[in-house]
Amino acid sequence: MIQFARTMVFASLTMLAACGTVANGNDDALQWDITLPVDGDTAEVTSNGKRAVVAIRSTRGIGRATIERRDESWPDQIVIQLHVSGLESWRVSNGTDTLHASVSSHPATPRIRSWKNDQEDVQLNTESRYWMPIKRRDSQGKQTKEIPNKQGYFEIRLPKALFEGNPPELSLHWIDFYRG
């Protein structure tokens, strides 16, 4: 099993730009600036050099984050662990392409939909190079179908196509449940 080095990255209204440096087993550094403008939201980054996991805890369930790399390139794989109770709206953008997803909150028929660049009528599937696998995980990290995701998280693997051209930053936006 690969051991990950950990660095906690916190942000609040008084500290909008939080810088995180994560060391890996080769003493190389993964350097990102992470901005979380919602008070109380946090991010923890773990990396082994080729794979990075960004665990975001959202206090309100509605939020956003910006991840700006200071390294020359992104790791081979980036996984977002979004700790929210539901995921009715997810959006990630590299400045050129925007990927969207929605996970239905009805427990009897949980359904995940995803699309690109506001073209909601053109659904992405596993054959698309922009496909983002989304899994629901419980508090132990085991896959679950439970919604709302109590004490668990949504695991979103970002597609390699999102990193073509080596964009300088990613913008993330999420809403757990739409409020009426």
GROMACS .gro file of C-alpha atoms in nm:
model
  180
    1MET     CA    1   0.000   0.000   0.000
    2ILE     CA    2   0.131   0.345  -0.088
    3GLN     CA    3   0.180   0.578   0.206
    4PHE     CA    4   0.074   0.939   0.144
    5ALA     CA    5   0.239   1.239   0.305
    6ARG     CA    6  -0.023   1.479   0.441
    7THR     CA    7  -0.047   1.855   0.468
    8MET     CA    8  -0.356   2.030   0.596
    9VAL     CA    9  -0.473   2.334   0.403
   10PHE     CA   10  -0.734   2.557   0.566
   11ALA     CA   11  -0.905   2.869   0.441
   12SER     CA   12  -1.146   3.115   0.594
   13LEU     CA   13  -1.273   3.461   0.514
   14THR     CA   14  -0.963   3.608   0.676
   15MET     CA   15  -0.726   3.384   0.479
   16LEU     CA   16  -0.869   3.343   0.130
   17ALA     CA   17  -0.562   3.196  -0.039
   18ALA     CA   18  -0.420   2.896   0.138
   19CYS     CA   19  -0.097   2.753   0.006
   20GLY     CA   20  -0.040   2.381   0.037
   21THR     CA   21   0.281   2.196  -0.023
   22VAL     CA   22   0.266   1.819  -0.003
   23ALA     CA   23   0.581   1.611   0.015
   24ASN     CA   24   0.582   1.265  -0.138
   25GLY     CA   25   0.804   0.962  -0.083
   26ASN     CA   26   1.065   1.090  -0.331
   27ASP     CA   27   1.106   1.422  -0.147
   28ASP     CA   28   0.961   1.599  -0.450
   29ALA     CA   29   0.709   1.869  -0.367
   30LEU     CA   30   0.358   1.906  -0.504
   31GLN     CA   31   0.280   2.275  -0.472
   32TRP     CA   32  -0.065   2.422  -0.513
   33ASP     CA   33  -0.248   2.731  -0.396
   34ILE     CA   34  -0.601   2.640  -0.287
   35THR     CA   35  -0.863   2.909  -0.232
   36LEU     CA   36  -1.179   2.823  -0.035
   37PRO     CA   37  -1.376   3.145   0.021
   38VAL     CA   38  -1.652   2.996   0.241
   39ASP     CA   39  -1.575   3.034   0.610
   40GLY     CA   40  -1.508   2.694   0.769
   41ASP     CA   41  -1.446   2.501   0.446
   42THR     CA   42  -1.121   2.303   0.449
   43ALA     CA   43  -0.908   2.104   0.207
   44GLU     CA   44  -0.654   1.831   0.275
   45VAL     CA   45  -0.421   1.723  -0.004
   46THR     CA   46  -0.242   1.388  -0.012
   47SER     CA   47  -0.008   1.278  -0.286
   48ASN     CA   48   0.237   1.011  -0.389
   49GLY     CA   49   0.371   1.222  -0.677
   50LYS     CA   50   0.164   1.062  -0.954
   51ARG     CA   51  -0.177   1.070  -0.784
   52ALA     CA   52  -0.320   1.349  -0.573
   53VAL     CA   53  -0.632   1.334  -0.357
   54VAL     CA   54  -0.799   1.660  -0.253
   55ALA     CA   55  -1.043   1.606   0.037
   56ILE     CA   56  -1.275   1.907   0.066
   57ARG     CA   57  -1.506   1.949   0.364
   58SER     CA   58  -1.789   2.192   0.296
   59THR     CA   59  -1.960   2.336   0.604
   60ARG     CA   60  -2.264   2.481   0.423
   61GLY     CA   61  -2.291   2.228   0.140
   62ILE     CA   62  -2.265   2.509  -0.115
   63GLY     CA   63  -1.919   2.625  -0.207
   64ARG     CA   64  -1.633   2.663  -0.444
   65ALA     CA   65  -1.259   2.622  -0.458
   66THR     CA   66  -0.977   2.720  -0.689
   67ILE     CA   67  -0.672   2.499  -0.721
   68GLU     CA   68  -0.376   2.675  -0.880
   69ARG     CA   69  -0.065   2.472  -0.950
   70ARG     CA   70   0.277   2.620  -0.892
   71ASP     CA   71   0.447   2.310  -1.030
   72GLU     CA   72   0.526   2.274  -1.399
   73SER     CA   73   0.249   2.019  -1.451
   74TRP     CA   74  -0.037   1.836  -1.283
   75PRO     CA   75  -0.004   1.485  -1.139
   76ASP     CA   76  -0.117   1.193  -1.360
   77GLN     CA   77  -0.439   1.155  -1.161
   78ILE     CA   78  -0.642   1.388  -0.940
   79VAL     CA   79  -0.928   1.267  -0.725
   80ILE     CA   80  -1.164   1.500  -0.539
   81GLN     CA   81  -1.324   1.373  -0.218
   82LEU     CA   82  -1.613   1.612  -0.160
   83HIS     CA   83  -1.760   1.580   0.190
   84VAL     CA   84  -2.121   1.694   0.141
   85SER     CA   85  -2.459   1.525   0.207
   86GLY     CA   86  -2.572   1.532  -0.155
   87LEU     CA   87  -2.446   1.646  -0.492
   88GLU     CA   88  -2.722   1.803  -0.697
   89SER     CA   89  -2.471   2.023  -0.878
   90TRP     CA   90  -2.099   1.973  -0.945
   91ARG     CA   91  -1.886   2.177  -1.182
   92VAL     CA   92  -1.516   2.173  -1.259
   93SER     CA   93  -1.348   2.401  -1.514
   94ASN     CA   94  -0.997   2.438  -1.651
   95GLY     CA   95  -1.078   2.780  -1.804
   96THR     CA   96  -1.164   2.631  -2.146
   97ASP     CA   97  -1.379   2.327  -2.073
   98THR     CA   98  -1.638   2.295  -1.798
   99LEU     CA   99  -1.764   1.958  -1.683
  100HIS     CA  100  -2.093   1.927  -1.496
  101ALA     CA  101  -2.249   1.646  -1.296
  102SER     CA  102  -2.553   1.583  -1.084
  103VAL     CA  103  -2.632   1.295  -0.850
  104SER     CA  104  -3.002   1.249  -0.785
  105SER     CA  105  -3.096   1.262  -0.417
  106HIS     CA  106  -3.383   1.013  -0.444
  107PRO     CA  107  -3.260   0.696  -0.269
  108ALA     CA  108  -3.478   0.456  -0.468
  109THR     CA  109  -3.330   0.557  -0.801
  110PRO     CA  110  -2.988   0.718  -0.750
  111ARG     CA  111  -2.871   0.840  -1.086
  112ILE     CA  112  -2.557   1.023  -1.194
  113ARG     CA  113  -2.569   1.252  -1.495
  114SER     CA  114  -2.274   1.438  -1.645
  115TRP     CA  115  -2.226   1.675  -1.938
  116LYS     CA  116  -1.977   1.924  -2.081
  117ASN     CA  117  -1.995   2.301  -2.144
  118ASP     CA  118  -2.362   2.357  -2.055
  119GLN     CA  119  -2.478   2.099  -2.313
  120GLU     CA  120  -2.697   1.912  -2.065
  121ASP     CA  121  -2.882   1.732  -2.344
  122VAL     CA  122  -2.555   1.561  -2.451
  123GLN     CA  123  -2.474   1.323  -2.165
  124LEU     CA  124  -2.119   1.199  -2.112
  125ASN     CA  125  -2.066   0.826  -2.069
  126THR     CA  126  -1.777   0.589  -2.002
  127GLU     CA  127  -1.668   0.615  -2.367
  128SER     CA  128  -1.611   0.991  -2.341
  129ARG     CA  129  -1.262   1.121  -2.270
  130TYR     CA  130  -1.431   1.372  -2.035
  131TRP     CA  131  -1.603   1.101  -1.828
  132MET     CA  132  -1.579   1.167  -1.452
  133PRO     CA  133  -1.646   0.856  -1.245
  134ILE     CA  134  -1.837   0.959  -0.932
  135LYS     CA  135  -1.869   0.720  -0.640
  136ARG     CA  136  -2.051   0.760  -0.312
  137ARG     CA  137  -1.836   0.655  -0.016
  138ASP     CA  138  -1.932   0.603   0.348
  139SER     CA  139  -1.729   0.730   0.646
  140GLN     CA  140  -1.502   0.424   0.615
  141GLY     CA  141  -1.433   0.489   0.245
  142LYS     CA  142  -1.646   0.196   0.130
  143GLN     CA  143  -1.870   0.243  -0.173
  144THR     CA  144  -2.236   0.301  -0.083
  145LYS     CA  145  -2.560   0.397  -0.253
  146GLU     CA  146  -2.687   0.587   0.050
  147ILE     CA  147  -2.813   0.940  -0.008
  148PRO     CA  148  -2.781   1.166   0.179
  149ASN     CA  149  -2.423   1.066   0.226
  150LYS     CA  150  -2.404   1.094   0.608
  151GLN     CA  151  -2.043   1.133   0.724
  152GLY     CA  152  -1.927   1.011   0.383
  153TYR     CA  153  -1.821   1.181   0.064
  154PHE     CA  154  -1.843   1.182  -0.312
  155GLU     CA  155  -1.530   1.062  -0.488
  156ILE     CA  156  -1.478   1.229  -0.826
  157ARG     CA  157  -1.189   1.124  -1.049
  158LEU     CA  158  -1.103   1.410  -1.283
  159PRO     CA  159  -1.041   1.302  -1.644
  160LYS     CA  160  -0.698   1.346  -1.804
  161ALA     CA  161  -0.861   1.541  -2.090
  162LEU     CA  162  -0.928   1.823  -1.840
  163PHE     CA  163  -0.551   1.874  -1.805
  164GLU     CA  164  -0.463   1.892  -2.175
  165GLY     CA  165  -0.273   2.210  -2.245
  166ASN     CA  166  -0.157   2.210  -1.881
  167PRO     CA  167  -0.404   2.473  -1.750
  168PRO     CA  168  -0.272   2.684  -1.462
  169GLU     CA  169  -0.578   2.632  -1.241
  170LEU     CA  170  -0.902   2.446  -1.182
  171SER     CA  171  -1.225   2.597  -1.054
  172LEU     CA  172  -1.463   2.377  -0.855
  173HIS     CA  173  -1.826   2.457  -0.763
  174TRP     CA  174  -2.077   2.242  -0.575
  175ILE     CA  175  -2.427   2.244  -0.430
  176ASP     CA  176  -2.538   1.960  -0.205
  177PHE     CA  177  -2.914   2.024  -0.234
  178TYR     CA  178  -3.104   2.302  -0.409
  179ARG     CA  179  -3.295   2.510  -0.156
  180GLY     CA  180  -3.643   2.634  -0.236
   0.00000   0.00000   0.00000
